[in-house]
CSV table of C-alpha atoms in Angstrom, one decimal:
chain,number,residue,atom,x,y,z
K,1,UNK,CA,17.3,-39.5,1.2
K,2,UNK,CA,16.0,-36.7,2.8
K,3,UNK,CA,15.4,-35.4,6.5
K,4,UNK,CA,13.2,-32.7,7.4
K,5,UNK,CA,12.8,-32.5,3.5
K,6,UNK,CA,16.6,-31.5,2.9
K,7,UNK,CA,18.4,-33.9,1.2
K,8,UNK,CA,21.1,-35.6,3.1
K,9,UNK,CA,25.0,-35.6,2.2
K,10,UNK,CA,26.1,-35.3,-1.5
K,11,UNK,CA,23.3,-34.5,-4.1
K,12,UNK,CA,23.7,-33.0,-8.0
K,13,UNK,CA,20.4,-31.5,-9.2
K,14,UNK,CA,20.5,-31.1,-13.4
K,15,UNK,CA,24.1,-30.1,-13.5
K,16,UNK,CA,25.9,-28.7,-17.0
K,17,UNK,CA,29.1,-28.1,-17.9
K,18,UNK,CA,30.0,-26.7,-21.3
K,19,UNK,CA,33.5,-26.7,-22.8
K,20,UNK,CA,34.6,-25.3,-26.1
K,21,UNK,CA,31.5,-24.4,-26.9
K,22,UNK,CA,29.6,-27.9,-26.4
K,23,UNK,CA,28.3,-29.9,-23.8
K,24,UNK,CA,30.4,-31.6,-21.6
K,25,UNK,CA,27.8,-32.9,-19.2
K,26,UNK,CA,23.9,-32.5,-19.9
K,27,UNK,CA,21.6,-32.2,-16.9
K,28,UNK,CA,22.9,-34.6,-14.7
K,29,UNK,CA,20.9,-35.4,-11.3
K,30,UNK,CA,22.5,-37.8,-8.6
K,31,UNK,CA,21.9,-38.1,-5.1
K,32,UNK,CA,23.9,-40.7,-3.7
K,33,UNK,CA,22.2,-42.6,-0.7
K,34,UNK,CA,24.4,-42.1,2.5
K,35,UNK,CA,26.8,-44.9,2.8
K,36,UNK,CA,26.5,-46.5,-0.6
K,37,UNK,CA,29.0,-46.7,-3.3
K,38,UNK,CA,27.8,-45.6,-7.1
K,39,UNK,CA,30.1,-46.8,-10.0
K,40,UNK,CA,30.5,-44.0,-13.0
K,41,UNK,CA,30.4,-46.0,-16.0
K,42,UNK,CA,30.9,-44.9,-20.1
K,43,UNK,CA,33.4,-44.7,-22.8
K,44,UNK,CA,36.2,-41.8,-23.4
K,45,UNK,CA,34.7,-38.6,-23.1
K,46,UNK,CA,31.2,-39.4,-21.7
K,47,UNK,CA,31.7,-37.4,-19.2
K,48,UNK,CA,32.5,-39.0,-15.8
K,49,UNK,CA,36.0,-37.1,-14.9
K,50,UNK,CA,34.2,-33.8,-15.6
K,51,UNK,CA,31.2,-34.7,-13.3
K,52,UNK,CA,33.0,-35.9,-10.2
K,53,UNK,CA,34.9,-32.5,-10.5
K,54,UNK,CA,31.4,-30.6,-10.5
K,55,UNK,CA,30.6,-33.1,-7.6
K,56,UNK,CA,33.9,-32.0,-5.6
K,57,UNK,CA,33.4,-28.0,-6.1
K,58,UNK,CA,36.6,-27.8,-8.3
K,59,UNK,CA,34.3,-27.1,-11.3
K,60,UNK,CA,31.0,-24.8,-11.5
K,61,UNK,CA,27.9,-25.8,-13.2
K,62,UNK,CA,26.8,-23.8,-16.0
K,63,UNK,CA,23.4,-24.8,-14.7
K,64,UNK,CA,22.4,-26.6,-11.8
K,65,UNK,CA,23.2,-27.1,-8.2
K,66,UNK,CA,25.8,-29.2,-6.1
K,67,UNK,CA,24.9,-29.7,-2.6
K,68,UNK,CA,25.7,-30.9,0.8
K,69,UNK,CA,23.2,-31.3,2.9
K,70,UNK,CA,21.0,-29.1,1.3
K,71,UNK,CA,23.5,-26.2,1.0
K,72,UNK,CA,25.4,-25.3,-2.1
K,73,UNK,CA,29.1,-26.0,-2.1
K,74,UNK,CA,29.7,-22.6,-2.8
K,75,UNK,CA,28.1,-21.2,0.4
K,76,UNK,CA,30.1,-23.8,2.0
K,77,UNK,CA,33.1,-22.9,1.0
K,78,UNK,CA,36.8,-24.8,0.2
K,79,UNK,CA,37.5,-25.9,3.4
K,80,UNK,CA,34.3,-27.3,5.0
K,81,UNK,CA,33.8,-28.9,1.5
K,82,UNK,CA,37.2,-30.4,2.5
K,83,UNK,CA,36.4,-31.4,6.3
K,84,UNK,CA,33.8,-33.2,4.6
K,85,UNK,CA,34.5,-34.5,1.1
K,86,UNK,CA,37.8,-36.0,-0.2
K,87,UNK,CA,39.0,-36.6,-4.1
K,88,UNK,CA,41.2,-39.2,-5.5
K,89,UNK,CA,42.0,-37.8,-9.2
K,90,UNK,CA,43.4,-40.0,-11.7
K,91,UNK,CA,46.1,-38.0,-12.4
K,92,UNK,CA,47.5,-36.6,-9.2
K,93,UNK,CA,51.4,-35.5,-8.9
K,94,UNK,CA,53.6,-33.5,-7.6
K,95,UNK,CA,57.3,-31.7,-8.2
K,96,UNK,CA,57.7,-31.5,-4.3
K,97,UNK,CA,60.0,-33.7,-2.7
K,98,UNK,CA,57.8,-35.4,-0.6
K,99,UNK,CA,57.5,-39.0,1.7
K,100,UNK,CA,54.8,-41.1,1.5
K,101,UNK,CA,53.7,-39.9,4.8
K,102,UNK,CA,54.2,-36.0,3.9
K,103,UNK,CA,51.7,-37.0,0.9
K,104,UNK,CA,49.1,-38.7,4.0
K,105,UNK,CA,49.5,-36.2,6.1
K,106,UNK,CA,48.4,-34.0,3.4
K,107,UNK,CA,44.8,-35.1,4.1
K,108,UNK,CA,45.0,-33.6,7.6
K,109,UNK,CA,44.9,-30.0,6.6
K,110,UNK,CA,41.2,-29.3,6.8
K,111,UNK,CA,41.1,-30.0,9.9
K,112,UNK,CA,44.0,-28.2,11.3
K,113,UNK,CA,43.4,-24.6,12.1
K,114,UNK,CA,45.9,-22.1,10.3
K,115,UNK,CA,49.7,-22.7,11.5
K,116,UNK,CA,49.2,-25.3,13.9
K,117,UNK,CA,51.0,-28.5,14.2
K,118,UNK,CA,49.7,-32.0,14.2
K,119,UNK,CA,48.0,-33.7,16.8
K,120,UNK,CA,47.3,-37.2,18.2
K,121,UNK,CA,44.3,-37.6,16.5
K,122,UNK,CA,46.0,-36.6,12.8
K,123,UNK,CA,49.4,-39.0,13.7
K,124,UNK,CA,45.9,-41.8,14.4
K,125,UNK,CA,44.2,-41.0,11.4
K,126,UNK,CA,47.7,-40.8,9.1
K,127,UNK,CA,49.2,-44.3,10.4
K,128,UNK,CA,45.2,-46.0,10.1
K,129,UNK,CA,45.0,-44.8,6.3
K,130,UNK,CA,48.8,-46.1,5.6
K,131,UNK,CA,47.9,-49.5,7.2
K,132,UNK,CA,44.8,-49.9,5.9
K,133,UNK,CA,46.4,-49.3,1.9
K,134,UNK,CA,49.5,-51.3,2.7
K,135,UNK,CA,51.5,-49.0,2.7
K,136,UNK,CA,53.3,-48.8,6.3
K,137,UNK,CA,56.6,-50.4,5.3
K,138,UNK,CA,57.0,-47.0,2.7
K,139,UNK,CA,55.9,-44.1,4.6
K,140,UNK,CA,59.6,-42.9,4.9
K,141,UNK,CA,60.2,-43.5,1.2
K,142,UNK,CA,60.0,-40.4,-1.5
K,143,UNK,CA,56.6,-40.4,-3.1
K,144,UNK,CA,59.0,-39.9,-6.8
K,145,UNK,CA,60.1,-43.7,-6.2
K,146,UNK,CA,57.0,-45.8,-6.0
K,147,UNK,CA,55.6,-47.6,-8.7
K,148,UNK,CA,52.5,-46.6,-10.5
K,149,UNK,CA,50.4,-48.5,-8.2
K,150,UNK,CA,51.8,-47.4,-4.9
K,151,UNK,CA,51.4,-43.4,-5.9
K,152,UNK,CA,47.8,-44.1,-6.6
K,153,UNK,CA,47.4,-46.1,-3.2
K,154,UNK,CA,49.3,-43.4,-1.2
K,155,UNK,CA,46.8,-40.8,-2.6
K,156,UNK,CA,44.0,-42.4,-1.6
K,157,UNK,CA,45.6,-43.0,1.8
K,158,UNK,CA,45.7,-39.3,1.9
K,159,UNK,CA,42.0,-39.1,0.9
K,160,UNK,CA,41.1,-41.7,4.0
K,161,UNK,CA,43.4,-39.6,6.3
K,162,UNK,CA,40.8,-36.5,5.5
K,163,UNK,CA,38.2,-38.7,7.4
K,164,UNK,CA,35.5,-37.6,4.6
K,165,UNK,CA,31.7,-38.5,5.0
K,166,UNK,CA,31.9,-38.5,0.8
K,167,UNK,CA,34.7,-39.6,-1.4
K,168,UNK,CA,34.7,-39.2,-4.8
K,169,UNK,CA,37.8,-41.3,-7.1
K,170,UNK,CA,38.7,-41.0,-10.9
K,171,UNK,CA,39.3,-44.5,-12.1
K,172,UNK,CA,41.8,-45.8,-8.9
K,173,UNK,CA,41.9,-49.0,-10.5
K,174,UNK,CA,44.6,-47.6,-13.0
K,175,UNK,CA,48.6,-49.0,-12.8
K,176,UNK,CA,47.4,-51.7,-10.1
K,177,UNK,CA,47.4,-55.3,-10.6
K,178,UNK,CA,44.4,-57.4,-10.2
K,179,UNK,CA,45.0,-58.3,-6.3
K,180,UNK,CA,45.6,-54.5,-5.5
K,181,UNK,CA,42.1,-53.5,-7.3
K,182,UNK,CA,40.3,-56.2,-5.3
K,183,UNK,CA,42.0,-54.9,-2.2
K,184,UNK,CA,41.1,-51.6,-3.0
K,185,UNK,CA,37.8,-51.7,-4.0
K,186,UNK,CA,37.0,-54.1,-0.9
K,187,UNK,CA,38.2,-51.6,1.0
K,188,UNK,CA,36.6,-48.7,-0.5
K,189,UNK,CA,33.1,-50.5,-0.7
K,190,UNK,CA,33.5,-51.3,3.4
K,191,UNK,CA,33.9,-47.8,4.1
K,192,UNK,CA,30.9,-46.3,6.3
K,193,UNK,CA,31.3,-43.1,3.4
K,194,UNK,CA,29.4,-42.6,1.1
K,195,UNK,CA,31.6,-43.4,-2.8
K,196,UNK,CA,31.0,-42.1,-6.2
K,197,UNK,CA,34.1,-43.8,-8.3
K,198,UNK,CA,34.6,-43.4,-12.1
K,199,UNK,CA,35.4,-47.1,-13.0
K,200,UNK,CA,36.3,-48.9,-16.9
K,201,UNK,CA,35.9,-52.1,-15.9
K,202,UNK,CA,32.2,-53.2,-15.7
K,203,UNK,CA,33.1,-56.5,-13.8
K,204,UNK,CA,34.5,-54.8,-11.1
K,205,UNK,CA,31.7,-52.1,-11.0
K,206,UNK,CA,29.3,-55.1,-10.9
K,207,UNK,CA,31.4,-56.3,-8.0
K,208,UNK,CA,31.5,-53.6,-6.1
K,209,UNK,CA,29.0,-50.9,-6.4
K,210,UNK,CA,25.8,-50.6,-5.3
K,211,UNK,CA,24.2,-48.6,-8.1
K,212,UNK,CA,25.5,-47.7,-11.7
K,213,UNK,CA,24.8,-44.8,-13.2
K,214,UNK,CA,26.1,-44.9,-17.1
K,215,UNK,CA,27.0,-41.7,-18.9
K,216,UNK,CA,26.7,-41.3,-22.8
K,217,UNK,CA,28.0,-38.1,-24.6
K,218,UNK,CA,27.5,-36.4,-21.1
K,219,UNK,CA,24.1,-37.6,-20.3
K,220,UNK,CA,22.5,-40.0,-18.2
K,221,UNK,CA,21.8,-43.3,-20.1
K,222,UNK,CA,20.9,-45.4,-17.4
K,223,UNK,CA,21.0,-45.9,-13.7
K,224,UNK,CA,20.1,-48.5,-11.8
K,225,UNK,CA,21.6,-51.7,-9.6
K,226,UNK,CA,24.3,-53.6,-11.8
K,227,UNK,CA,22.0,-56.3,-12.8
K,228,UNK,CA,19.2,-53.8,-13.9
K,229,UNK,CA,22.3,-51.9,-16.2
K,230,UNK,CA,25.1,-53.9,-17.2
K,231,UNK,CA,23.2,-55.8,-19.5
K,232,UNK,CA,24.3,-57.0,-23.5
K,233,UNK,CA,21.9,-54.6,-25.4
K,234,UNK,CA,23.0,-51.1,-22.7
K,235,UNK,CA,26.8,-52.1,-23.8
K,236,UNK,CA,26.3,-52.9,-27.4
K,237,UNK,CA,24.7,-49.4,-27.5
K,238,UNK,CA,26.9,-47.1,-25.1
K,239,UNK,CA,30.3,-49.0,-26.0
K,240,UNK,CA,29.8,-50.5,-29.4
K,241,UNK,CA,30.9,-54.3,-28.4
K,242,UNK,CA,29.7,-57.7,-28.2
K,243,UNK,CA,29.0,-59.6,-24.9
K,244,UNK,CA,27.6,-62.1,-22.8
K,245,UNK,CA,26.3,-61.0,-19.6
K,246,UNK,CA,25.7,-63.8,-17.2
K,247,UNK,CA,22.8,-62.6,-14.8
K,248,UNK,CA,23.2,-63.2,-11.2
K,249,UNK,CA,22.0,-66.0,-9.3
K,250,UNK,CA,18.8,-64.7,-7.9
K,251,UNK,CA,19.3,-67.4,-4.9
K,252,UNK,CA,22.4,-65.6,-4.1
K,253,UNK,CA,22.3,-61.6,-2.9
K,254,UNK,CA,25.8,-61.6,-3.2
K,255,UNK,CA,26.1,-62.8,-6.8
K,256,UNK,CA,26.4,-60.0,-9.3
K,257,UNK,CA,26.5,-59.9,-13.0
K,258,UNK,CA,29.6,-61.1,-15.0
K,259,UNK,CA,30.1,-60.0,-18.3
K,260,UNK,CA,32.6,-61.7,-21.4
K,261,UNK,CA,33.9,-59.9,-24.4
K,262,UNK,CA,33.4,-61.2,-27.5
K,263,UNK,CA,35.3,-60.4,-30.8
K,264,UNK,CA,34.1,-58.7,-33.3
């Protein structure tokens, strides 16, 4: 989407990434539309980690352009990339002895100016993002003692405490059982942000995502809506396996593909 001919919130125009001498991501253009969440899809190594890290700043493009509306994250700057744009990595940790609600608060910092203390509105926006990931009853509990599951949930608390426009997560579905990924990706999907979210599991992505944009030895294979990409030839070729896709109900808007493994 555009206004005024400037493209509006997160866009990637023909990005590259090169690492140990080969390509890591080839030419990649994405341009979210505001609000909607886009599921990264591909095997090991197609490149979706590297590409949400070109999409949050952390990485340069050998070639191509990140933007925010219209402007080039590095004319932006770290920290009104960060009043804007929050990260959920997959492998986030810490040595620091830290609470759950130090790790929240964490997502604050953007918005305070240098040295100041916290305010209403950051003690608002740090007890909404540990209520709305379940994790109240453990805000005064070290960060080192939670389970898999609950460090990943109390980072992306942190990420909702930022208040971001975009939000960018690496595979958040890892170390949580099958309720907590619903809940998750429910709550992600209602966000009014707009989501690009490296995902494995292509029934989930069918779930939950509004477009799919599958990567293959760092290119762009295919994008689309779930029921124009997750289809049985597109994952015989990009993941070398067997299935039955089950298209959805064209009666039903909320139907979505459904896919079944098959052995070899």
């Amino acid at each position: 989407m555009t206004v005024h001919g400037v493209p509006e919130g997160l866009a990637a125009e023909r990005v590259t990434r090169r690492a140990g001498g080969r390509l890591i991501v080839d030419g990649i253009t994405l341009a979210p539309r505001p609000g909607s969440t886009v599921g990264l899809l591909g095997p090991n190594g197609s490149g979706k980690s590297t590409l949400l890290r070109l999409l949050s700043g952390v990485l340069a493009p050998a070639a191509g352009v990140v933007t925010l509306d219209g402007v080039p994250l590095p004319r932006l700057g770290r920290r009104t990339t960060a009043r804007r744009l929050a990260v959920v990595d997959q492998h986030a940790t810490t040595q620091v002895e830290l609470t759950v609600r130090d790790v929240v608060a964490l997502g604050r910092v953007p918005h305070r100016r240098p040295w100041s203390g916290g305010t209403p509105e950051d003690e608002r926006a740090i007890e909404d993002a540990l209520a709305r990931t379940s994790l109240t009853d453990r805000a005064d509990q070290s960060w080192h003692t939670l389970s898999g599951g609950e460090r990943q949930r109390a980072h992306i608390a942190r990420a909702l405490a930022q208040a971001p426009r975009e939000l960018l997560l690496d595979e958040p579905t890892n170390h949580l059982d099958i309720q907590h990924q619903l809940d998750l990706l429910t709550l992600i999907a209602g966000l009014p942000v707009t989501t690009v979210i490296a995902l494995h599991d292509l029934n989930l992505a069918a779930m939950f995502c509004d477009e799919i944009l599958v990567l293959k030895e760092g290119r762009a294979y295919a994008h689309g809506t779930p029921a124009d990409v997750i289809t049985e030839p597109l994952i015989a070729e990009v993941y070398g396996v067997r299935t039955r896709v089950t298209p959805p109900d064209p009666a039903d808007p909320l139907d979505h593909p459904s896919v079944r493994f098959l052995r070899s």
